[in-house]
C-alpha positions as a printed NumPy array, in Angstrom:
array([[ 13.207,  45.754, -33.091],
       [ 14.457,  43.105, -35.481],
       [ 18.014,  42.531, -34.374],
       [ 19.264,  39.101, -33.323],
       [ 22.052,  37.596, -31.278],
       [ 24.674,  35.508, -33.096],
       [ 26.022,  32.313, -31.559],
       [ 28.788,  29.902, -32.57 ],
       [ 27.763,  26.25 , -32.469],
       [ 30.62 ,  23.976, -31.426],
       [ 30.732,  20.584, -29.709],
       [ 26.973,  20.594, -29.142],
       [ 27.038,  23.989, -27.41 ],
       [ 26.099,  27.509, -28.501],
       [ 28.398,  30.332, -27.399],
       [ 27.399,  33.986, -27.759],
       [ 29.426,  35.648, -30.525],
       [ 27.775,  39.05 , -31.071],
       [ 24.669,  40.674, -29.585],
       [ 22.139,  42.924, -31.341],
       [ 23.181,  42.033, -34.896],
       [ 21.368,  44.181, -37.429],
       [ 23.447,  43.434, -40.559],
       [ 24.688,  40.058, -41.757],
       [ 26.025,  39.442, -45.252],
       [ 28.361,  37.099, -47.127],
       [ 31.726,  38.677, -47.848],
       [ 34.602,  36.895, -49.621],
       [ 33.534,  33.445, -48.419],
       [ 33.048,  34.65 , -44.841],
       [ 30.162,  36.214, -42.913],
       [ 30.236,  39.906, -42.034],
       [ 28.216,  40.946, -38.969],
       [ 27.574,  44.4  , -37.514],
       [ 25.491,  45.253, -34.48 ],
       [ 23.443,  48.297, -33.483],
       [ 26.441,  49.822, -31.714],
       [ 28.753,  49.647, -34.753],
       [ 30.774,  46.654, -33.533],
       [ 31.84 ,  44.557, -36.532],
       [ 33.041,  40.972, -36.81 ],
       [ 33.915,  38.698, -39.692],
       [ 33.23 ,  35.017, -39.083],
       [ 35.   ,  32.312, -41.075],
       [ 32.298,  29.685, -41.26 ],
       [ 28.739,  28.999, -42.333],
       [ 25.227,  29.775, -41.207],
       [ 23.78 ,  26.754, -39.413],
       [ 20.387,  28.256, -38.594],
       [ 18.499,  31.546, -38.448],
       [ 15.394,  31.838, -36.292],
       [ 13.592,  35.103, -36.934],
       [ 10.969,  34.304, -34.333],
       [ 13.617,  33.82 , -31.618],
       [ 15.952,  36.575, -32.935],
       [ 18.784,  34.078, -33.147],
       [ 21.59 ,  33.365, -35.64 ],
       [ 23.633,  30.192, -35.239],
       [ 27.007,  30.043, -36.988],
       [ 29.308,  27.065, -37.412],
       [ 33.083,  27.072, -38.003],
       [ 34.339,  25.642, -41.283],
       [ 35.474,  22.075, -40.991],
       [ 39.112,  21.366, -41.769]])
């Protein structure tokens, strides 16, 4: 399986945002995510890092 877990990076910590992400795409300046179970989220921020080897997506909130 090729899905990954998405985390939000904030204050030096990573917090789980969405598990088993199988679709991630830019959408109107935000990031659309959907997992294997159909759960969808739209994140207002940027991609900090993607590790395919570790099945991990790290997102970061936009700075004000």
